[in-house]
Each structure stands twice: as structure tokens, then as C-alpha cells.
């Protein structure tokens, strides 16, 4: 697949976890087919156990699919060339407690082909960017969860990746930290990076994502542009400029001269998400039974 | 390739830093202090025996600590990556399982070398403080071939499979050793070290000493080999340089190069232009049986440097064995939990340390066919941790050559490579 194609692509991707004897235990993902294009911020939503993390692990080559294919930059996800262009922030911050911030970034940076001087400069920039300059020499064992999360984010960006996979990036962060992460995502998007974002903070997803997919019990329930998904097709909003009582009365029967805009009402993502999940729960549980 | 090397170097550095930050160096410090405290308290019959015991204790201590350390550091590092899920972050980066395992293993080895260096320094300091001197270390070389000489002077080759040569009966018979590739001797000549069991001709007869004549065969005749002035025994009443020496009984437990070997000098004149030297021993009495071991009956000894240098080389040999255990621990850690891994590592070590007993069982006992087959299989497949008896060699004043270090790394490295391949397969198959 050429590099100009989708950054991420899955075709009928399925994953069944097995026990020691190879017997199927949990069907975590079923026939997931999606594409993420260059420069896009793509949201992956779903309740706990919906298959989001499994999808990410498959896209990172950490686990192998039971069926279907996954491509990152047109290559197999386990390809080292893919990993050189990818940054990943896991759901929890899994870093070495005995290292300090600088050492952590230098260690992970040393896995990439980055000249030492460039790496040193980048480490300084990233530490400043995530607001850990005051704690750069402190060991991670002494970090709060939020600080560790910030460092995890810096670690994901150490190689200046083209694709950033963020799994719950605001987990453990205070409101200010969450807002900073949101700004960072917008900034990365502006720089042309592709972002795959998993988050429970639906308002944030709504604000920053171009497209999103909703998973439930390992099955893709909905996918599309955020605007399209959240725009109601069944209702219309008529917006008037300071209408008086008579006008309002008239609008009730027909649109008048003071009509300045007609739009379909936009639902909040949270309400939309809850509705989709509620619908999915009402459906018979044929496919997908993530635990 | 460069990317892989980068990963290996990064992981090796991480492993070293991890061990340091977890203060595992305190173990080395504790052992060093232990050496300093324990050496003055060791008791033995005399000062020489005490020195020997000290070297033995220090080398054994170093071997034991680095064995434990190899299993612990390797197992804990890998298990922590899997259990604490740091592996997610690691393997999302351009790091292959090969580079990860080799990096972890290299880091463990570097840590062991640091430990060997620290403990060897402490051990040498302990000996220096206590004895104000260090044992003389010798590098030894064995003869290339043996010949038995009859009383009428007829020489017949001793078969290679024979581990010892026994001389008895009427006097005049003897043994001839031929050394090859003898280096140029210093002005005082090479040391020629001889040890034998001198037994009575009947079981109830006390063993003791035997008068023998030792000469070098040179073109056109023989040359007397002078007794070293510092030889622990060998002097006869006859003060003339006739080559006659008094051989004293030394059994297999007495192998100290400084105390248990008759010491002669092999001058340059006794070395042929092709680098060979032939030494002949003739029995002069009938009342004793003289037995020579092939593996260490006659040796050419050369200076082997300082005790510290030999302890370091010995430590590298021990580190080779520990490296095997580290590779095994990495494999166990991929497929099992920390407890099982530690148990597995130590089980392999103890099992591989009992192979001498297995050999004895096969030689002297009469096990059932099934057990015999099992024991024979164990001898073939199990790594032998007693293959390089570094502690006893150093205690006996036997230096450790770089060739021995190389042999140890080749022998244990083969097993280590096999276990690393197993770990690699397991890690590749593992889903994080």
C-alpha cells in the first residue's frame, strides 16, 4: 500500500483471546473495518471492554489478529519502520520508576535514530511542553499520577511521530492539564500529524476529533464525521433575531422575513454516545462479548 | 543492524542503571566487607594453608554471589517489564525481541563484571591486610605425550585414555614426558613441577618417599635438572648434582602448586631448538610404588601475574557460567512468573553442579538401566558448572589463563545462546 494512502487501515479485524490450551475465551473485536487518513484526528469511543485497547494493541503489533488485517502506513504494524514513525501513550503510564524525566526520555529516544544533540534539544522542549521542568531530575517513583501522565505524553512524542496513538490521554490529569492536552492535540493536528484518540471525555473528543468510531462489545456501532454524526436529520432549528411575540406566533405556522438561519440541531456527543450504546444494548448480543 | 545494536546498548544501559538504582551494589559491598571480616577469622594448620583457604573462600564467594545475581537481575528485569506493562511502551518503539533480550542479557553480564571487579578488589585487600603477601600464581603446561621406560631402557607410549601411570617392581624403570611448544626460558630456567603418590608395595606398608633420578634428555646425552632452592621437598643427602631427588607422597587432595609439588628448574639448554623438551624420571628403589596422574603429574610452571589479575580472569570464567543462568532465567521469566523463574534458575545451577556425582554414580554404582540412561542423558545435555574448577585452581596457585576464559565462554556461551533463542521464540509468541 502506498504511503499516500490511509495512515491506519483495518479490514475485518477480529481478535479472540484464548486460554492456555488455545480455546476461545473472550471475543474482544469483531470484523472491524476502518480507515484513518493523514492529518486526521480520529476518535475511538466505547465503554469499558468495548475493544478499544485491543484495537490499539493490534495496530501497534503488540498482539496478533485472529482474523483480518491491520495496516499502519501501509505496512504490517509489527514492522520496525512503522514504529519509527509512531508515538504511543498507553492507557496507564508504564514507565521505569527508577529513572527521572530526562533519563526516561533519553532512554526511549535512544531507541530511535535521533542524533544525540537533536535528542537533547527535543528532551528539553518536551519537558517544557508538558510542564515538568521543575521535576526533570526527580525520579518517577516520586511523581504524581498526573505528572507521570504528562511524562508519558512526552515519551510518546520523543521521536516526533507522524502518527500519535493516545489512549485516555487525560486520565489522571486535572482540568487544566486536560485542557493543555486538548490544546496539544489541536497543535499536533495543525502540524499535520495523524492522531488516534481514545477517551472517555466525550466533550474533549467532540471538540478535537474530525471523525470518530463507536465500539460496543467489540463491534463497530457507528463511524463518521463528528458533525454528521451529531447533526440530527429529523429535526430543524429555526433561529430568529430577537423575535417578538407576534413573530414567534407566526413562525409557529410558517417561516417569516426575520428568519436568519435554519439548521439542524446539534446533539452533544455525550448524549449521542449514550443513545448509541443504549441501542446497542437493546440489540441481541450476537457478536462481541468483551469482558 | 545498527538499530538493533542501538536497542541492545539502550537496554544494557537500562539494566545496569536499574541494578544500580535498586542498590544491588550493596550486595557487593556486603560481600567485600564479609571478606575483610572473615579472612582473619579463618583457621587452618599453618599460615600457608590459611592463605590457601582464604583464596578458596573468596573465589567461592564471588562465584556464589554472581550466580545468584545473574538469576535475580535477569528474571526481575524481564518479569517487571511484563507485569508492570512497561513492555507495552517498549515494544511500541522500534525495539525487536532480539535486541531486547540481548540488551537485557548484556546488561546483566556487565553488572556481573562490575561485581567481580569490586569483590576481587575486596578479596585481594583482605588477603593483603591479613598476610602481607600474596600467593604466587603459576600458569602451567602439560606434557604432550608420555612414555613408560622399562628397566632395560625401552620406551613405550602410554595410551591417551590412561589417566594415571603406576611404576613398581625392580628399580630402573621410569617415565618419560615430552613437552612441546616450550617458550624461551628465563635465565633461571622454567619451573618444572612434579607431584606423585608414593605408596608402599603392600597395603599395610606406609606410604612415604622414593628416591628417583630426574634428567632432561638433550642431544647427545642427558642434563641434570637442578632442584629449585624454594622447593618444598626433594633434597637428598647426596649434595652432588646427580639429578637424584627424594619424591614425597602427595595424594589427590594435595595439589597446591606452592606446597605439594617438587620444584625443579628447566634451563634453556634442556629445551630443543624445535621448542620441545623431554624429561625422564627413573626409579632408584624397589620398596615403593610411584603413581603419576596424567592431568597434573608433571607441569611446566610460568609466572601468571598477580592474584588480582587471576581473580579477575577467574571471575570472568564464573561470569560465563552465570551468563548461561541469566539466559535461562530470561527464558523462564518469559514463560512463567518470578517465583518459578528464580526456582528454575537455581535448580539448573544446582543440577549442573552435581554432574561429578553423576559420573561417580555411573562409574561405581550399578543403577537400573532406566536410571543409567537418564543419568547418561543428564551428562550429555546438562551444563557442567564444575567444568572449570576456578576456586580450587586459584587456591592451589594455578593461574587462570585467558585461554581458559575463552574456553569457558565458548562452552557456557553455547548453552546461553540456546536459552536465548528459546526466550526469543517465547517472547515472539507472547501476546502483551
XYZ file of C-alpha atoms in Angstrom:
723
model
C 0.000 0.000 0.000
C 1.483 3.416 -0.883
C 2.393 5.884 1.847
C -0.124 8.394 0.487
C -2.987 6.072 1.424
C -4.651 5.856 4.807
C -2.364 6.069 7.808
C -4.354 3.388 9.576
C -6.477 0.755 7.965
C -8.183 -2.297 9.339
C -10.029 -4.836 7.232
C -12.333 -7.274 9.012
C -10.062 -7.129 12.029
C -11.057 -9.619 14.719
C -9.470 -10.775 17.917
C -10.407 -13.691 20.109
C -8.367 -14.186 23.272
C -7.686 -17.820 24.046
C -6.727 -19.687 27.183
C -3.546 -21.708 27.749
C -4.937 -24.598 25.689
C -5.880 -22.360 22.800
C -9.615 -22.500 23.497
C -11.527 -19.267 22.732
C -12.100 -17.300 25.921
C -13.125 -13.767 25.002
C -14.177 -12.347 21.673
C -12.748 -8.860 22.014
C -13.113 -7.481 18.491
C -15.292 -8.423 15.547
C -14.795 -7.504 11.922
C -13.547 -4.006 12.468
C -13.071 -2.149 9.218
C -11.979 1.439 9.330
C -9.541 3.903 7.849
C -7.788 6.893 9.313
C -6.394 9.401 6.861
C -3.291 11.592 7.096
C -3.724 14.678 9.252
C -6.936 13.430 10.767
C -7.852 13.289 14.446
C -9.813 10.099 14.805
C -11.695 9.272 17.974
C -12.264 5.718 19.102
C -15.063 5.597 21.620
C -16.714 2.884 23.557
C -17.499 1.816 27.097
C -15.107 -0.321 29.084
C -14.476 -3.668 27.402
C -15.664 -2.472 24.026
C -12.419 -3.438 22.267
C -10.687 -0.058 22.053
C -7.459 -1.124 23.733
C -7.460 -4.389 21.799
C -7.740 -2.378 18.595
C -4.822 -0.217 19.644
C -2.696 -3.222 20.583
C -3.431 -4.765 17.207
C -2.476 -1.527 15.472
C 0.775 -1.422 17.444
C 1.638 -5.036 16.664
C 1.621 -5.956 20.348
C -0.887 -8.742 19.673
C -1.803 -10.655 16.530
C -5.266 -10.638 14.987
C -7.316 -13.815 14.933
C -8.721 -12.760 11.587
C -8.477 -9.792 9.265
C -5.682 -7.354 8.565
C -4.318 -4.174 10.012
C -2.041 -1.759 8.203
C -0.194 1.248 9.533
C 1.387 3.463 6.904
C 0.515 0.640 4.515
C 2.693 -1.866 6.366
C 2.266 -4.583 8.931
C 2.037 -2.980 12.388
C 4.942 -5.060 13.718
C 7.259 -3.597 11.081
C 10.043 -1.624 12.755
C 9.784 1.080 10.074
C 6.207 1.695 11.252
C 7.256 2.002 14.867
C 9.851 4.613 14.000
C 7.009 6.898 12.833
C 4.637 6.184 15.669
C 4.124 7.565 19.157
C 2.020 5.760 21.725
C 0.611 6.813 25.054
C -0.884 3.776 26.811
C -3.970 3.829 28.989
C -1.829 3.812 32.134
C 1.639 5.292 32.334
C 4.019 2.354 32.175
C 7.468 3.814 32.734
C 10.508 2.994 34.858
C 10.135 4.321 38.375
C 13.881 4.413 38.970
C 14.552 6.863 36.127
C 13.967 10.607 36.197
C 12.188 12.509 33.441
C 15.306 13.302 31.462
C 16.640 9.772 31.719
C 13.285 8.341 30.687
C 13.103 10.491 27.587
C 16.748 9.831 26.741
C 16.261 6.081 27.107
C 13.186 5.926 24.879
C 14.719 8.441 22.498
C 17.846 6.316 22.189
C 15.729 3.577 20.612
C 15.238 5.868 17.622
C 17.731 7.068 15.084
C 17.933 10.567 16.516
C 21.303 12.362 16.732
C 22.369 12.978 20.310
C 22.296 16.769 20.024
C 18.814 16.714 18.488
C 17.619 14.324 21.170
C 18.985 16.547 23.930
C 17.226 19.559 22.452
C 13.990 17.643 21.997
C 14.092 16.350 25.564
C 14.360 19.922 26.834
C 11.491 21.089 24.629
C 9.199 18.225 25.587
C 9.854 18.600 29.293
C 8.993 22.273 28.997
C 5.947 21.496 26.898
C 4.427 19.060 29.409
C 5.261 21.361 32.318
C 7.752 19.146 34.120
C 10.773 21.438 34.026
C 10.708 21.752 37.800
C 10.768 17.968 38.249
C 13.083 16.911 35.441
C 15.632 15.387 37.835
C 13.115 13.755 40.134
C 12.612 10.012 39.879
C 9.286 8.815 38.516
C 8.617 6.878 41.695
C 8.063 10.258 43.319
C 5.772 11.573 40.582
C 2.036 12.049 40.996
C -0.207 10.232 38.549
C -0.769 13.417 36.602
C 2.948 14.151 36.344
C 3.641 10.623 35.168
C 0.885 11.046 32.596
C 2.480 14.216 31.288
C 5.815 12.456 31.007
C 4.116 9.566 29.218
C 2.829 12.056 26.701
C 6.310 13.471 26.210
C 7.623 9.929 25.758
C 5.070 9.325 23.030
C 6.306 12.401 21.193
C 10.059 11.875 21.625
C 10.535 10.719 18.025
C 8.411 13.497 16.528
C 5.975 10.856 15.222
C 3.713 11.124 12.204
C 1.033 9.080 13.948
C 0.201 9.544 17.619
C -1.929 6.963 19.387
C -3.343 8.371 22.600
C -5.225 6.027 24.911
C -7.056 8.072 27.534
C -4.516 10.910 27.419
C -6.295 12.994 30.057
C -6.631 10.165 32.553
C -5.275 11.345 35.888
C -4.898 14.945 34.775
C -6.555 17.910 36.465
C -8.898 20.127 34.392
C -6.052 22.435 33.491
C -3.882 19.520 32.413
C -6.756 18.110 30.387
C -7.216 21.428 28.628
C -3.486 21.532 27.872
C -3.633 18.058 26.360
C -6.562 19.140 24.226
C -4.578 22.142 23.052
C -1.657 19.875 22.334
C -3.802 17.622 20.169
C -5.029 20.607 18.219
C -1.447 21.772 17.855
C -0.317 18.347 16.620
C -3.155 18.332 14.130
C -2.059 21.735 12.928
C 1.405 20.291 12.341
C -0.117 17.648 10.095
C 0.125 14.740 12.500
C -2.422 11.967 12.455
C -3.949 11.188 15.817
C -5.899 8.199 17.044
C -7.584 9.205 20.253
C -9.348 7.007 22.778
C -11.042 8.915 25.531
C -13.962 8.776 27.899
C -14.097 12.564 27.979
C -16.637 12.924 25.243
C -16.665 16.703 25.302
C -12.950 16.690 24.505
C -13.381 14.173 21.730
C -16.189 16.222 20.300
C -14.028 19.329 20.328
C -10.906 17.910 18.709
C -11.897 14.927 16.568
C -12.638 15.089 12.870
C -14.136 11.636 12.737
C -14.976 9.026 15.270
C -15.981 5.428 15.632
C -18.055 3.960 18.418
C -17.380 0.410 19.520
C -19.535 -1.712 21.762
C -18.819 -5.300 22.718
C -16.142 -5.479 20.081
C -18.446 -4.398 17.276
C -18.269 -1.142 15.347
C -21.616 0.542 16.008
C -21.116 3.822 14.242
C -18.449 5.712 12.341
C -18.355 9.024 10.541
C -17.540 12.702 10.708
C -18.342 14.233 14.072
C -20.508 16.923 12.508
C -22.508 14.392 10.540
C -22.982 12.075 13.441
C -24.114 14.738 15.836
C -26.387 16.574 13.458
C -29.970 15.463 13.735
C -31.646 14.526 10.476
C -35.111 14.519 11.937
C -35.417 17.971 13.464
C -34.763 21.545 12.293
C -33.875 24.596 14.322
C -35.174 27.953 13.205
C -33.136 30.794 14.589
C -34.697 34.275 14.775
C -33.179 37.656 15.593
C -34.956 38.954 18.704
C -38.432 37.844 17.671
C -41.446 39.496 19.220
C -44.411 37.599 20.382
C -46.307 38.061 17.123
C -43.390 36.816 15.057
C -42.968 33.846 17.214
C -46.608 33.149 16.786
C -46.299 33.463 13.069
C -43.213 31.198 12.957
C -45.243 28.574 14.566
C -47.293 28.428 11.397
C -44.696 29.437 8.787
C -41.203 30.910 8.469
C -41.213 34.720 8.190
C -38.957 37.571 6.957
C -36.974 37.700 10.189
C -35.720 34.184 9.713
C -31.889 34.353 9.775
C -30.927 30.734 9.816
C -32.259 27.282 9.615
C -30.135 24.466 10.951
C -30.467 21.004 12.234
C -29.903 20.907 15.953
C -26.563 19.537 17.045
C -26.639 16.951 19.734
C -23.913 16.861 22.391
C -21.594 13.920 21.830
C -22.250 12.606 25.279
C -25.987 12.329 24.591
C -25.305 10.774 21.210
C -22.862 8.265 22.664
C -25.281 7.227 25.369
C -28.043 6.771 22.851
C -25.871 4.580 20.567
C -24.736 2.430 23.445
C -28.299 2.124 24.734
C -29.409 0.996 21.299
C -26.560 -1.498 21.127
C -27.558 -2.919 24.463
C -31.111 -3.383 23.237
C -29.868 -5.446 20.318
C -29.425 -9.180 20.781
C -25.820 -9.859 21.793
C -24.901 -11.853 18.685
C -21.407 -10.570 18.072
C -18.912 -9.405 20.599
C -18.751 -10.171 24.257
C -15.786 -8.409 25.582
C -15.009 -8.729 29.217
C 21.677 -3.886 12.259
C 22.662 -0.514 13.701
C 19.119 -0.080 15.001
C 19.393 -3.451 16.703
C 22.733 -2.536 18.253
C 21.204 0.740 19.413
C 18.418 -1.196 21.116
C 20.871 -3.633 22.712
C 23.023 -0.798 24.048
C 19.978 1.072 25.383
C 18.610 -1.999 27.181
C 22.036 -2.950 28.542
C 22.430 0.553 29.944
C 18.923 0.423 31.396
C 19.648 -2.909 33.097
C 22.845 -1.544 34.629
C 21.058 1.578 35.820
C 18.171 -0.485 37.195
C 20.523 -2.688 39.213
C 22.402 0.359 40.484
C 19.281 2.315 41.446
C 17.891 -0.695 43.267
C 21.093 -0.645 45.293
C 22.067 -4.173 44.354
C 25.669 -2.946 44.624
C 25.135 -3.113 48.365
C 25.394 -6.888 47.988
C 28.879 -6.480 46.540
C 29.807 -4.094 49.329
C 28.444 -6.516 51.927
C 30.413 -9.389 50.436
C 33.555 -7.244 50.302
C 33.151 -6.322 53.964
C 32.461 -10.006 54.629
C 35.820 -10.907 53.055
C 37.623 -8.329 55.173
C 35.980 -9.637 58.340
C 36.086 -13.354 57.563
C 39.647 -13.810 56.290
C 41.316 -13.014 59.663
C 38.943 -15.469 61.346
C 39.651 -18.467 59.125
C 41.583 -21.203 60.872
C 43.989 -23.699 59.340
C 47.030 -25.720 60.349
C 49.530 -23.143 59.192
C 49.768 -19.777 57.503
C 50.154 -21.275 54.029
C 47.026 -23.376 54.469
C 45.178 -20.361 55.803
C 46.179 -18.327 52.759
C 45.006 -21.133 50.520
C 41.711 -21.348 52.390
C 41.250 -17.589 52.102
C 41.692 -17.655 48.317
C 39.291 -20.598 48.123
C 36.672 -18.821 50.249
C 36.950 -15.560 48.301
C 36.673 -17.220 44.899
C 33.780 -19.412 46.032
C 32.069 -16.341 47.487
C 32.427 -14.411 44.241
C 31.063 -17.363 42.261
C 28.076 -17.789 44.554
C 27.135 -14.108 44.570
C 27.347 -13.613 40.819
C 25.338 -16.791 40.244
C 22.531 -15.505 42.444
C 22.841 -12.036 40.979
C 22.634 -13.267 37.389
C 19.375 -15.121 38.001
C 17.865 -12.379 40.122
C 18.696 -9.386 37.922
C 17.728 -11.098 34.658
C 14.490 -12.570 35.984
C 13.373 -9.470 37.863
C 14.086 -7.102 34.972
C 12.115 -9.062 32.395
C 9.270 -10.011 34.721
C 8.875 -6.395 35.812
C 8.605 -5.269 32.192
C 5.827 -7.781 31.609
C 3.984 -7.403 34.918
C 4.223 -3.609 35.140
C 3.379 -3.449 31.417
C 6.409 -1.329 30.585
C 6.700 -3.812 27.740
C 3.733 -2.014 26.080
C 5.722 1.189 25.896
C 8.950 -0.600 24.954
C 7.636 -2.743 22.141
C 5.601 0.106 20.681
C 9.023 1.615 19.945
C 11.391 0.233 17.296
C 12.757 -2.453 19.599
C 12.804 -6.073 18.468
C 12.547 -9.028 20.883
C 16.089 -9.963 19.805
C 17.505 -6.584 20.769
C 15.501 -6.585 23.983
C 16.764 -9.997 25.131
C 20.354 -9.405 24.053
C 20.290 -5.993 25.706
C 18.963 -7.357 28.969
C 21.477 -10.217 28.909
C 24.388 -7.901 28.086
C 23.353 -5.586 30.903
C 23.324 -8.470 33.356
C 26.782 -9.549 32.202
C 28.161 -6.036 32.571
C 26.695 -5.873 36.048
C 28.357 -9.170 36.929
C 31.704 -7.904 35.654
C 31.319 -4.837 37.874
C 30.553 -7.174 40.780
C 33.530 -9.408 40.050
C 35.805 -6.373 39.908
C 34.524 -4.985 43.212
C 34.615 -8.294 45.061
C 38.038 -9.255 43.667
C 39.414 -5.926 44.893
C 37.929 -6.515 48.328
C 39.255 -10.082 48.392
C 42.784 -9.028 47.449
C 42.640 -6.260 50.056
C 41.545 -8.759 52.697
C 44.415 -11.111 51.876
C 46.956 -8.299 51.680
C 45.903 -6.921 55.066
C 45.953 -10.289 56.753
C 49.019 -11.972 55.254
C 51.110 -9.020 54.000
C 51.848 -11.133 50.927
C 50.027 -12.770 48.049
C 50.234 -16.332 46.776
C 52.430 -16.891 43.737
C 50.285 -17.698 40.754
C 51.561 -20.004 38.058
C 50.480 -20.752 34.551
C 51.023 -24.418 33.850
C 51.507 -26.539 30.752
C 51.094 -30.291 30.480
C 53.336 -32.645 28.538
C 52.148 -33.532 25.068
C 52.996 -37.215 25.412
C 54.058 -39.840 27.963
C 56.267 -42.873 27.596
C 56.890 -45.669 30.043
C 60.554 -46.687 30.270
C 61.466 -50.248 31.167
C 64.446 -51.221 33.310
C 66.401 -52.017 30.133
C 65.718 -48.573 28.715
C 62.957 -49.489 26.280
C 60.349 -46.719 25.912
C 56.704 -47.412 25.020
C 53.972 -44.800 24.572
C 51.344 -44.545 27.297
C 47.848 -44.698 25.845
C 45.965 -41.406 25.876
C 42.988 -42.933 27.689
C 45.097 -43.919 30.708
C 44.621 -41.280 33.394
C 47.495 -42.416 35.597
C 50.759 -44.292 35.331
C 51.951 -46.594 38.065
C 55.620 -47.635 38.417
C 56.584 -50.578 40.611
C 58.869 -53.588 40.756
C 62.590 -53.580 40.393
C 64.323 -50.198 40.161
C 65.487 -48.770 36.873
C 62.131 -48.326 35.249
C 60.594 -44.913 34.835
C 58.612 -42.459 32.778
C 59.471 -40.011 30.049
C 57.473 -36.870 29.376
C 57.724 -34.791 26.255
C 56.698 -31.152 26.230
C 56.180 -29.232 23.020
C 55.991 -25.501 22.302
C 58.021 -24.664 25.382
C 58.654 -20.921 25.350
C 62.139 -19.490 25.737
C 63.183 -19.899 29.351
C 64.240 -17.016 31.557
C 67.819 -17.004 32.878
C 66.934 -19.113 35.911
C 65.007 -21.573 33.710
C 61.359 -22.621 33.770
C 59.840 -24.194 36.837
C 59.244 -27.919 36.479
C 56.631 -29.128 38.929
C 56.272 -32.789 39.841
C 53.734 -34.479 42.074
C 53.233 -38.200 42.658
C 51.695 -40.648 45.053
C 54.392 -42.700 46.727
C 52.809 -45.863 48.085
C 54.100 -48.942 49.831
C 54.327 -52.173 47.885
C 51.792 -53.832 50.194
C 48.570 -52.341 51.518
C 49.786 -52.348 55.116
C 53.059 -50.675 54.221
C 53.158 -46.977 54.956
C 53.471 -44.653 52.051
C 56.307 -42.184 52.168
C 59.108 -41.170 49.888
C 61.000 -42.545 46.953
C 64.421 -41.790 45.581
C 64.297 -41.017 41.882
C 66.569 -39.536 39.278
C 65.207 -36.809 37.046
C 67.076 -35.558 33.985
C 66.326 -33.841 30.737
C 67.184 -35.704 27.555
C 69.232 -33.490 25.283
C 71.079 -34.138 22.062
C 73.919 -36.483 22.821
C 73.074 -37.244 26.421
C 71.213 -36.059 29.498
C 71.230 -32.944 31.572
C 70.724 -32.707 35.306
C 67.806 -30.525 36.348
C 68.695 -28.547 39.446
C 66.345 -28.540 42.398
C 64.736 -25.150 42.956
C 66.031 -23.626 46.209
C 62.426 -22.979 47.267
C 61.223 -26.496 46.533
C 59.173 -27.732 49.498
C 60.927 -31.115 49.392
C 63.224 -33.220 47.246
C 66.667 -32.711 48.829
C 68.805 -35.809 49.367
C 71.883 -36.482 51.424
C 73.838 -36.521 48.206
C 74.892 -32.952 47.617
C 76.405 -33.612 44.202
C 74.368 -32.621 41.160
C 73.414 -36.105 40.108
C 69.768 -35.447 39.418
C 68.687 -37.536 42.389
C 65.733 -36.202 44.317
C 63.521 -37.502 47.063
C 59.933 -37.695 45.907
C 57.363 -37.384 48.693
C 53.871 -38.772 48.718
C 51.131 -36.327 47.805
C 47.619 -37.657 47.344
C 44.897 -36.231 45.124
C 43.762 -33.754 47.747
C 47.231 -32.162 47.822
C 47.553 -30.150 44.664
C 48.907 -26.840 45.829
C 51.494 -25.745 43.292
C 53.405 -23.947 46.037
C 53.410 -26.669 48.701
C 52.726 -30.037 47.163
C 54.908 -30.076 44.076
C 58.565 -30.919 43.860
C 60.123 -27.955 42.112
C 62.962 -28.290 39.619
C 64.451 -25.887 37.134
C 64.299 -26.482 33.398
C 67.134 -24.436 31.864
C 67.245 -23.170 28.295
C 69.900 -25.775 27.459
C 67.341 -28.512 28.080
C 64.956 -27.053 25.505
C 65.483 -28.238 21.931
C 65.545 -25.789 19.010
C 62.080 -27.005 17.950
C 60.709 -25.935 21.347
C 60.405 -29.442 22.749
C 61.803 -30.759 25.995
C 61.934 -34.369 27.190
C 62.118 -35.151 30.881
C 62.917 -38.600 32.191
C 62.341 -39.958 35.691
C 63.946 -43.244 36.783
C 63.106 -45.093 39.974
C 66.101 -45.913 42.091
C 64.419 -48.058 44.777
C 62.230 -51.125 44.753
C 60.409 -50.567 48.036
C 57.771 -48.134 46.742
C 55.130 -47.784 44.070
C 55.064 -44.387 42.376
C 51.849 -43.217 40.722
C 51.625 -40.196 38.415
C 48.367 -38.520 37.365
C 48.209 -37.565 33.744
C 46.211 -34.398 34.341
C 48.695 -32.797 36.738
C 51.623 -35.166 37.449
C 54.264 -33.071 35.731
C 53.847 -29.467 34.757
C 55.906 -26.613 33.441
C 55.083 -23.576 35.539
C 55.459 -19.983 34.489
C 54.582 -16.796 36.355
C 50.895 -15.992 35.884
C 50.736 -12.451 37.183
C 49.101 -11.084 40.278
C 46.399 -12.643 42.408
C 44.092 -9.770 41.464
C 44.551 -10.386 37.744
C 43.893 -14.077 38.170
C 40.889 -13.443 40.387
C 39.512 -11.174 37.678
C 40.044 -13.764 34.954
C 38.606 -16.418 37.247
C 35.639 -14.131 37.826
C 35.134 -13.869 34.082
C 35.049 -17.663 33.872
C 32.465 -17.709 36.667
C 30.570 -14.919 34.898
C 30.396 -17.112 31.792
C 28.553 -19.764 33.808
C 26.389 -17.087 35.379
C 25.647 -15.756 31.895
C 24.211 -19.119 30.981
C 21.962 -18.909 34.037
C 20.947 -15.363 33.104
C 19.871 -16.585 29.657
C 17.963 -19.454 31.253
C 16.315 -17.047 33.705
C 15.250 -14.786 30.822
C 13.607 -17.748 29.132
C 11.851 -18.847 32.334
C 10.728 -15.265 33.000
C 9.037 -15.018 29.595
C 7.008 -18.175 30.142
C 6.424 -18.048 33.887
C 6.261 -15.859 36.977
C 9.115 -14.542 39.096
C 8.962 -17.279 41.732
C 9.117 -20.088 39.213
C 11.887 -18.279 37.345
C 14.092 -17.943 40.423
C 13.442 -21.562 41.326
C 14.172 -22.669 37.771
C 17.442 -20.717 37.660
C 18.752 -22.125 40.908
C 17.568 -25.638 40.046
C 19.596 -25.604 36.847
C 22.618 -24.332 38.747
C 22.429 -26.995 41.442
C 21.675 -29.744 38.937
C 24.618 -28.668 36.793
C 26.852 -28.686 39.864
C 26.173 -32.354 40.626
C 27.479 -33.841 37.398
C 30.665 -35.039 39.096
C 28.474 -37.073 41.443
C 26.521 -38.369 38.473
C 29.777 -39.523 36.865
C 30.818 -41.258 40.069
C 27.434 -42.931 40.344
C 27.737 -44.250 36.811
C 31.298 -45.412 37.463
C 30.959 -47.072 40.839
C 27.278 -47.800 41.397
C 25.106 -50.147 39.458
C 21.879 -48.301 38.783
C 18.985 -49.786 36.872
C 19.045 -49.415 33.108
C 16.421 -46.662 33.161
C 18.267 -44.625 35.757
C 21.564 -45.221 33.962
C 20.109 -43.939 30.694
C 18.680 -40.910 32.488
C 21.991 -40.113 34.160
C 23.878 -40.554 30.917
C 21.438 -38.204 29.229
C 21.956 -35.662 32.013
C 25.702 -35.807 31.424
C 25.175 -35.035 27.764
C 22.591 -32.273 27.975
C 23.237 -30.546 31.293
C 25.763 -27.725 31.549
C 28.581 -28.692 33.902
C 29.202 -25.917 36.400
C 32.268 -27.716 37.756
C 33.951 -27.947 34.390
C 36.277 -25.070 35.250
C 37.264 -25.527 38.935
C 38.403 -21.942 39.324
C 38.226 -21.780 43.125
C 40.363 -24.882 43.710
C 42.773 -23.913 40.936
C 43.346 -20.434 42.353
C 43.676 -21.826 45.872
C 46.330 -24.202 44.530
C 48.251 -21.307 42.994
C 47.179 -22.238 39.496
C 46.667 -19.115 37.413
C 43.713 -18.593 35.122
C 44.752 -18.099 31.516
C 42.846 -16.025 29.012
C 42.509 -19.255 27.040
C 40.551 -20.713 29.953
C 38.310 -17.639 29.948
C 37.757 -18.139 26.223
C 37.026 -21.843 26.636
C 34.525 -21.112 29.390
C 32.714 -18.521 27.289
C 32.566 -20.909 24.348
C 31.286 -23.782 26.485
C 28.720 -21.855 28.536
C 28.016 -19.472 25.648
C 26.655 -22.366 23.593
C 24.085 -23.159 26.257
C 23.399 -19.475 26.808
C 22.747 -18.929 23.112
C 20.351 -21.880 23.079
C 18.386 -20.498 26.026
C 18.324 -17.030 24.485
C 16.880 -18.499 21.294
C 14.213 -20.267 23.388
C 13.464 -16.984 25.167
C 13.256 -15.205 21.822
C 10.751 -17.740 20.454
C 8.678 -17.478 23.628
C 8.737 -13.675 23.572
C 7.759 -13.504 19.924
C 4.834 -15.818 20.564
C 3.790 -13.954 23.678
C 0.883 -11.532 23.415
C 1.352 -8.499 25.612
